[in-house]
PDB file of C-alpha atoms in Angstrom:
ATOM      1  CA  ALA A  40     104.811  58.805 103.783  1.00 70.00           C
ATOM      2  CA  GLN A  41     104.806  56.533 106.600  1.00 72.00           C
ATOM      3  CA  THR A  42     101.910  54.299 107.460  1.00 90.00           C
ATOM      4  CA  ILE A  43     101.140  51.540 109.991  1.00 94.00           C
ATOM      5  CA  HIS A  44      98.517  49.258 109.500  1.00 96.00           C
ATOM      6  CA  GLN A  45      97.201  46.297 112.138  1.00 97.00           C
ATOM      7  CA  TRP A  46      95.541  43.375 111.526  1.00 97.00           C
ATOM      8  CA  PRO A  47      92.384  42.041 111.974  1.00 97.00           C
ATOM      9  CA  VAL A  48      90.416  45.146 112.727  1.00 96.00           C
ATOM     10  CA  ALA A  49      88.571  43.060 115.106  1.00 97.00           C
ATOM     11  CA  GLU A  50      88.483  39.590 116.734  1.00 96.00           C
ATOM     12  CA  ILE A  51      85.850  37.527 118.717  1.00 97.00           C
ATOM     13  CA  LYS A  52      87.748  34.622 120.327  1.00 97.00           C
ATOM     14  CA  ALA A  53      87.218  31.886 122.421  1.00 98.00           C
ATOM     15  CA  VAL A  54      88.851  31.493 125.858  1.00 98.00           C
ATOM     16  CA  GLY A  55      91.859  29.479 125.660  1.00 97.00           C
ATOM     17  CA  SER A  56      92.065  29.703 122.447  1.00 97.00           C
ATOM     18  CA  PRO A  57      94.948  30.962 120.175  1.00 97.00           C
ATOM     19  CA  LEU A  58      95.559  34.569 118.791  1.00 97.00           C
ATOM     20  CA  SER A  59      97.867  36.203 116.750  1.00 98.00           C
ATOM     21  CA  LEU A  60      97.563  40.123 115.769  1.00 98.00           C
ATOM     22  CA  GLY A  61      99.867  42.000 113.278  1.00 97.00           C
ATOM     23  CA  CYS A  62     101.349  45.264 112.520  1.00 97.00           C
ATOM     24  CA  THR A  63     103.448  46.663 109.763  1.00 96.00           C
ATOM     25  CA  ILE A  64     105.026  49.711 109.027  1.00 94.00           C
ATOM     26  CA  LYS A  65     105.818  51.094 105.705  1.00 92.00           C
ATOM     27  CA  GLY A  66     107.969  54.451 105.401  1.00 88.00           C
ATOM     28  CA  LYS A  67     110.617  54.253 107.856  1.00 83.00           C
ATOM     29  CA  SER A  68     113.417  52.184 107.813  1.00 84.00           C
ATOM     30  CA  SER A  69     114.282  50.189 111.329  1.00 88.00           C
ATOM     31  CA  PRO A  70     111.787  51.712 113.441  1.00 90.00           C
ATOM     32  CA  ASN A  71     111.629  51.004 117.046  1.00 91.00           C
ATOM     33  CA  LEU A  72     107.807  49.160 117.318  1.00 94.00           C
ATOM     34  CA  TYR A  73     105.826  48.794 120.257  1.00 95.00           C
ATOM     35  CA  TRP A  74     102.450  46.906 121.899  1.00 97.00           C
ATOM     36  CA  TYR A  75     100.111  48.403 123.758  1.00 97.00           C
ATOM     37  CA  TRP A  76      96.904  47.219 125.787  1.00 97.00           C
ATOM     38  CA  GLN A  77      93.974  49.270 126.318  1.00 96.00           C
ATOM     39  CA  ALA A  78      90.999  48.048 128.711  1.00 94.00           C
ATOM     40  CA  THR A  79      87.709  49.383 127.489  1.00 91.00           C
ATOM     41  CA  GLY A  80      88.040  52.867 129.156  1.00 89.00           C
ATOM     42  CA  GLY A  81      91.367  52.655 130.478  1.00 92.00           C
ATOM     43  CA  THR A  82      94.977  53.964 130.196  1.00 92.00           C
ATOM     44  CA  LEU A  83      97.491  52.773 127.588  1.00 94.00           C
ATOM     45  CA  GLN A  84      99.751  50.345 129.298  1.00 93.00           C
ATOM     46  CA  GLN A  85     103.264  49.148 127.331  1.00 92.00           C
ATOM     47  CA  LEU A  86     103.964  45.229 126.603  1.00 95.00           C
ATOM     48  CA  PHE A  87     106.896  44.772 124.305  1.00 94.00           C
ATOM     49  CA  TYR A  88     109.273  46.718 122.467  1.00 92.00           C
ATOM     50  CA  SER A  89     111.327  46.045 119.810  1.00 93.00           C
ATOM     51  CA  ILE A  90     114.692  47.914 118.443  1.00 91.00           C
ATOM     52  CA  THR A  91     115.581  45.931 115.990  1.00 92.00           C
ATOM     53  CA  VAL A  92     114.584  42.610 114.249  1.00 95.00           C
ATOM     54  CA  GLY A  93     114.462  39.394 116.329  1.00 94.00           C
ATOM     55  CA  GLN A  94     115.118  41.391 119.300  1.00 94.00           C
ATOM     56  CA  VAL A  95     111.970  41.671 121.555  1.00 95.00           C
ATOM     57  CA  GLU A  96     111.876  42.735 124.758  1.00 92.00           C
ATOM     58  CA  SER A  97     108.784  42.548 127.821  1.00 90.00           C
ATOM     59  CA  VAL A  98     107.305  45.436 129.628  1.00 88.00           C
ATOM     60  CA  VAL A  99     104.542  43.702 131.404  1.00 87.00           C
ATOM     61  CA  GLN A 100     103.676  40.123 131.708  1.00 78.00           C
ATOM     62  CA  LEU A 101     100.275  39.212 130.754  1.00 84.00           C
ATOM     63  CA  ASN A 102     100.658  36.018 129.252  1.00 92.00           C
ATOM     64  CA  LEU A 103     101.641  37.316 125.764  1.00 96.00           C
ATOM     65  CA  SER A 104     104.317  37.404 123.573  1.00 96.00           C
ATOM     66  CA  ALA A 105     105.580  39.352 120.674  1.00 97.00           C
ATOM     67  CA  SER A 106     108.119  38.723 117.720  1.00 97.00           C
ATOM     68  CA  ARG A 107     109.663  40.998 115.084  1.00 97.00           C
ATOM     69  CA  PRO A 108     110.268  38.682 112.112  1.00 97.00           C
ATOM     70  CA  LYS A 109     110.874  41.397 109.744  1.00 95.00           C
ATOM     71  CA  ASP A 110     112.143  45.243 109.937  1.00 94.00           C
ATOM     72  CA  ASP A 111     108.500  46.506 109.230  1.00 94.00           C
ATOM     73  CA  GLN A 112     106.595  43.829 111.190  1.00 96.00           C
ATOM     74  CA  PHE A 113     105.548  43.055 114.672  1.00 97.00           C
ATOM     75  CA  ILE A 114     103.589  40.370 115.761  1.00 98.00           C
ATOM     76  CA  LEU A 115     101.348  39.922 119.196  1.00 98.00           C
ATOM     77  CA  SER A 116     100.563  36.521 120.038  1.00 97.00           C
ATOM     78  CA  THR A 117      99.581  33.701 122.679  1.00 97.00           C
ATOM     79  CA  GLU A 118      98.451  30.139 122.414  1.00 97.00           C
ATOM     80  CA  LYS A 119      95.740  30.274 124.848  1.00 97.00           C
ATOM     81  CA  LEU A 120      93.635  33.433 125.664  1.00 97.00           C
ATOM     82  CA  LEU A 121      92.219  34.346 128.884  1.00 96.00           C
ATOM     83  CA  LEU A 122      89.263  36.393 129.315  1.00 96.00           C
ATOM     84  CA  SER A 123      91.124  39.301 130.486  1.00 95.00           C
ATOM     85  CA  HIS A 124      93.014  39.510 127.298  1.00 96.00           C
ATOM     86  CA  SER A 125      90.400  41.355 126.169  1.00 97.00           C
ATOM     87  CA  GLY A 126      90.606  45.234 124.984  1.00 97.00           C
ATOM     88  CA  PHE A 127      91.974  47.375 122.566  1.00 97.00           C
ATOM     89  CA  TYR A 128      95.931  46.606 121.238  1.00 98.00           C
ATOM     90  CA  LEU A 129      97.711  49.139 119.493  1.00 98.00           C
ATOM     91  CA  CYS A 130     101.242  49.219 117.710  1.00 97.00           C
ATOM     92  CA  ALA A 131     103.428  51.939 117.688  1.00 96.00           C
ATOM     93  CA  TRP A 132     106.430  53.158 115.896  1.00 93.00           C
ATOM     94  CA  SER A 133     109.236  55.544 116.973  1.00 89.00           C
ATOM     95  CA  LEU A 134     112.353  56.762 115.731  1.00 84.00           C
ATOM     96  CA  GLY A 135     114.810  56.645 118.884  1.00 71.00           C
ATOM     97  CA  GLU A 136     113.576  57.651 122.034  1.00 67.00           C
ATOM     98  CA  TYR A 137     111.104  60.765 120.907  1.00 74.00           C
ATOM     99  CA  GLU A 138     107.221  60.544 120.353  1.00 86.00           C
ATOM    100  CA  GLN A 139     105.343  57.392 119.585  1.00 91.00           C
ATOM    101  CA  TYR A 140     103.019  57.070 116.696  1.00 94.00           C
ATOM    102  CA  PHE A 141     100.064  54.892 116.478  1.00 96.00           C
ATOM    103  CA  GLY A 142      98.471  52.318 114.517  1.00 96.00           C
ATOM    104  CA  PRO A 143      94.169  52.314 113.982  1.00 96.00           C
ATOM    105  CA  GLY A 144      94.262  49.296 116.671  1.00 97.00           C
ATOM    106  CA  THR A 145      92.353  45.609 117.127  1.00 97.00           C
ATOM    107  CA  ARG A 146      89.495  45.551 119.185  1.00 97.00           C
ATOM    108  CA  LEU A 147      89.700  41.922 121.130  1.00 97.00           C
ATOM    109  CA  THR A 148      86.681  40.103 122.607  1.00 97.00           C
ATOM    110  CA  VAL A 149      87.457  37.116 124.505  1.00 97.00           C
ATOM    111  CA  LEU A 150      84.420  35.132 125.351  1.00 96.00           C
TER     112      LEU A 150
ATOM    113  CA  GLY B 296     108.744  55.045 139.806  1.00 82.00           C
ATOM    114  CA  ASP B 297     107.972  57.587 136.593  1.00 88.00           C
ATOM    115  CA  SER B 298     104.171  58.793 136.987  1.00 94.00           C
ATOM    116  CA  VAL B 299     101.640  61.050 135.021  1.00 97.00           C
ATOM    117  CA  THR B 300      98.522  62.138 136.913  1.00 97.00           C
ATOM    118  CA  GLN B 301      95.732  63.555 135.275  1.00 97.00           C
ATOM    119  CA  THR B 302      93.050  65.257 137.860  1.00 95.00           C
ATOM    120  CA  GLU B 303      90.013  65.171 135.713  1.00 95.00           C
ATOM    121  CA  GLY B 304      88.275  61.500 134.566  1.00 95.00           C
ATOM    122  CA  GLN B 305      85.390  63.555 133.138  1.00 97.00           C
ATOM    123  CA  VAL B 306      85.179  66.690 131.451  1.00 98.00           C
ATOM    124  CA  ALA B 307      81.736  68.434 130.265  1.00 98.00           C
ATOM    125  CA  LEU B 308      81.491  72.013 128.520  1.00 98.00           C
ATOM    126  CA  SER B 309      80.230  73.744 126.147  1.00 98.00           C
ATOM    127  CA  GLU B 310      81.032  75.338 122.668  1.00 97.00           C
ATOM    128  CA  GLU B 311      83.264  78.232 123.144  1.00 97.00           C
ATOM    129  CA  ASP B 312      84.399  77.204 126.857  1.00 98.00           C
ATOM    130  CA  PHE B 313      87.838  77.464 128.127  1.00 98.00           C
ATOM    131  CA  LEU B 314      89.048  73.769 128.716  1.00 98.00           C
ATOM    132  CA  THR B 315      92.057  73.104 131.120  1.00 98.00           C
ATOM    133  CA  ILE B 316      93.008  69.631 131.901  1.00 98.00           C
ATOM    134  CA  HIS B 317      95.708  69.448 134.661  1.00 98.00           C
ATOM    135  CA  CYS B 318      98.527  67.185 134.392  1.00 98.00           C
ATOM    136  CA  ASN B 319     101.281  66.748 136.767  1.00 98.00           C
ATOM    137  CA  TYR B 320     104.474  64.274 136.601  1.00 97.00           C
ATOM    138  CA  SER B 321     106.702  62.765 138.600  1.00 96.00           C
ATOM    139  CA  ALA B 322     110.029  61.737 136.972  1.00 91.00           C
ATOM    140  CA  SER B 323     113.959  60.755 138.146  1.00 84.00           C
ATOM    141  CA  GLY B 324     115.028  62.549 135.334  1.00 83.00           C
ATOM    142  CA  TYR B 325     114.406  65.213 132.649  1.00 87.00           C
ATOM    143  CA  PRO B 326     111.271  64.153 130.674  1.00 91.00           C
ATOM    144  CA  THR B 327     109.885  65.122 127.678  1.00 92.00           C
ATOM    145  CA  LEU B 328     106.080  65.904 127.838  1.00 95.00           C
ATOM    146  CA  PHE B 329     103.277  64.894 125.300  1.00 96.00           C
ATOM    147  CA  TRP B 330      99.647  65.321 125.232  1.00 98.00           C
ATOM    148  CA  TYR B 331      97.772  62.737 122.659  1.00 98.00           C
ATOM    149  CA  VAL B 332      94.337  62.519 121.483  1.00 98.00           C
ATOM    150  CA  GLN B 333      91.803  59.823 121.143  1.00 97.00           C
ATOM    151  CA  TYR B 334      89.107  59.716 119.225  1.00 96.00           C
ATOM    152  CA  PRO B 335      86.498  56.626 119.591  1.00 92.00           C
ATOM    153  CA  GLY B 336      87.808  53.436 118.209  1.00 92.00           C
ATOM    154  CA  GLU B 337      91.106  54.904 116.923  1.00 94.00           C
ATOM    155  CA  GLY B 338      94.555  55.123 118.101  1.00 95.00           C
ATOM    156  CA  PRO B 339      95.972  58.150 120.066  1.00 96.00           C
ATOM    157  CA  GLN B 340      97.164  60.939 117.756  1.00 96.00           C
ATOM    158  CA  LEU B 341     100.037  62.751 119.071  1.00 96.00           C
ATOM    159  CA  LEU B 342      98.921  66.815 119.444  1.00 97.00           C
ATOM    160  CA  PHE B 343     102.470  67.748 120.528  1.00 96.00           C
ATOM    161  CA  ARG B 344     105.268  67.633 122.992  1.00 95.00           C
ATOM    162  CA  ALA B 345     107.691  69.729 124.924  1.00 95.00           C
ATOM    163  CA  SER B 346     111.414  68.912 126.101  1.00 92.00           C
ATOM    164  CA  ARG B 347     112.841  71.872 127.976  1.00 93.00           C
ATOM    165  CA  ASP B 348     111.482  73.933 131.135  1.00 96.00           C
ATOM    166  CA  LYS B 349     109.061  76.693 129.908  1.00 97.00           C
ATOM    167  CA  GLU B 350     108.641  75.578 126.497  1.00 97.00           C
ATOM    168  CA  LYS B 351     105.194  75.470 125.055  1.00 98.00           C
ATOM    169  CA  GLY B 352     103.867  73.226 122.589  1.00 97.00           C
ATOM    170  CA  SER B 353     100.744  73.654 120.288  1.00 97.00           C
ATOM    171  CA  SER B 354      98.648  72.409 117.952  1.00 97.00           C
ATOM    172  CA  ARG B 355      94.871  73.021 116.711  1.00 95.00           C
ATOM    173  CA  GLY B 356      94.401  75.449 119.446  1.00 97.00           C
ATOM    174  CA  PHE B 357      95.529  73.397 122.125  1.00 98.00           C
ATOM    175  CA  GLU B 358      98.434  74.632 124.080  1.00 98.00           C
ATOM    176  CA  ALA B 359     100.488  73.370 127.268  1.00 98.00           C
ATOM    177  CA  THR B 360     103.899  75.225 128.844  1.00 98.00           C
ATOM    178  CA  TYR B 361     106.220  72.613 130.396  1.00 97.00           C
ATOM    179  CA  ASP B 362     106.731  73.991 134.043  1.00 97.00           C
ATOM    180  CA  LYS B 363     109.609  72.237 135.878  1.00 96.00           C
ATOM    181  CA  GLY B 364     109.200  73.817 139.093  1.00 96.00           C
ATOM    182  CA  THR B 365     105.574  72.666 139.392  1.00 97.00           C
ATOM    183  CA  THR B 366     105.953  69.517 137.612  1.00 97.00           C
ATOM    184  CA  SER B 367     103.295  70.300 135.069  1.00 98.00           C
ATOM    185  CA  PHE B 368     102.005  70.586 132.238  1.00 98.00           C
ATOM    186  CA  HIS B 369      98.399  71.577 131.945  1.00 98.00           C
ATOM    187  CA  LEU B 370      96.352  71.432 128.768  1.00 98.00           C
ATOM    188  CA  ARG B 371      94.128  74.584 127.596  1.00 98.00           C
ATOM    189  CA  LYS B 372      91.958  75.528 125.005  1.00 98.00           C
ATOM    190  CA  ALA B 373      90.609  79.449 124.960  1.00 98.00           C
ATOM    191  CA  SER B 374      87.175  77.924 122.971  1.00 97.00           C
ATOM    192  CA  VAL B 375      86.640  74.372 122.467  1.00 98.00           C
ATOM    193  CA  GLN B 376      84.354  72.628 119.570  1.00 97.00           C
ATOM    194  CA  GLU B 377      82.312  69.814 119.595  1.00 97.00           C
ATOM    195  CA  SER B 378      84.648  68.183 117.405  1.00 97.00           C
ATOM    196  CA  ASP B 379      87.323  68.422 120.258  1.00 97.00           C
ATOM    197  CA  SER B 380      85.292  65.514 121.824  1.00 98.00           C
ATOM    198  CA  ALA B 381      87.855  62.960 122.880  1.00 97.00           C
ATOM    199  CA  VAL B 382      89.904  61.029 125.449  1.00 97.00           C
ATOM    200  CA  TYR B 383      93.090  63.228 126.058  1.00 98.00           C
ATOM    201  CA  TYR B 384      96.153  61.449 127.750  1.00 98.00           C
ATOM    202  CA  CYS B 385      99.174  63.281 128.999  1.00 98.00           C
ATOM    203  CA  ALA B 386     102.089  61.215 128.785  1.00 96.00           C
ATOM    204  CA  LEU B 387     106.244  61.405 129.428  1.00 94.00           C
ATOM    205  CA  SER B 388     109.369  59.817 128.369  1.00 90.00           C
ATOM    206  CA  LEU B 389     112.463  59.467 129.548  1.00 78.00           C
ATOM    207  CA  ALA B 390     115.148  59.507 126.924  1.00 66.00           C
ATOM    208  CA  SER B 391     117.763  56.843 128.932  1.00 61.00           C
ATOM    209  CA  SER B 392     118.120  54.463 126.196  1.00 61.00           C
ATOM    210  CA  SER B 393     117.474  54.241 122.430  1.00 63.00           C
ATOM    211  CA  PHE B 394     113.988  53.360 122.548  1.00 68.00           C
ATOM    212  CA  SER B 395     110.986  55.505 123.732  1.00 73.00           C
ATOM    213  CA  LYS B 396     109.471  54.359 126.833  1.00 82.00           C
ATOM    214  CA  LEU B 397     105.905  56.035 127.454  1.00 88.00           C
ATOM    215  CA  VAL B 398     104.349  56.477 130.557  1.00 91.00           C
ATOM    216  CA  PHE B 399     100.304  57.496 130.379  1.00 94.00           C
ATOM    217  CA  GLY B 400      98.031  59.643 132.514  1.00 96.00           C
ATOM    218  CA  GLN B 401      94.712  57.824 133.433  1.00 96.00           C
ATOM    219  CA  GLY B 402      93.176  60.087 130.334  1.00 97.00           C
ATOM    220  CA  THR B 403      90.657  62.917 130.246  1.00 98.00           C
ATOM    221  CA  SER B 404      87.235  62.164 128.527  1.00 97.00           C
ATOM    222  CA  LEU B 405      86.603  65.810 127.235  1.00 98.00           C
ATOM    223  CA  SER B 406      82.568  66.112 126.073  1.00 98.00           C
ATOM    224  CA  VAL B 407      81.764  69.309 124.277  1.00 97.00           C
ATOM    225  CA  VAL B 408      77.952  69.757 123.579  1.00 96.00           C
ATOM    226  CA  PRO B 409      76.631  72.307 121.126  1.00 93.00           C
TER     227      PRO B 409
END
């Protein structure tokens, strides 16, 4: 069975500090991968998607970047955090254009 | 652009009440429609999907019917339980490429009291 793991579970960071969030998918070969951001009490906003290793497309500009160094790994990062980056970050996978399956999420608090 | 509208932001019910959460969509093509449920502190879980007009999706006692004529996909459950308390999201996806681009509604927070 496929599993999706996100790390860390939660982060508290200072404004201006760097950030790196990770996501690993096991049990699926060559999935499409996605990053979402969710403000507290808000809806889900797709940030990035990746169809294959080394290729990442941006959907929304939030001063964040993403990379896919391996088939089963997706990384979200920034060199300088803003207060507005606070929220819940979710990684998801899909096979082709069908439904997406979400990970447990990472709670980020920027102070 | 493509969009999903959920009319109710919050719904408060008692156990065994009937639930309806309204979802209307606007899309340039023929979308696939989804319902997701999100419990506090967790990622959304797929409830079910529907891809064709008049197709009914169902899971865990929840159901919704794709209605192309009224561009709707309303979620219903005959008898809710306290454990159904969560946030419900309607979403659409247009399969215009090899990846999935989900557009989510604003979500409906359901609170069920015993």
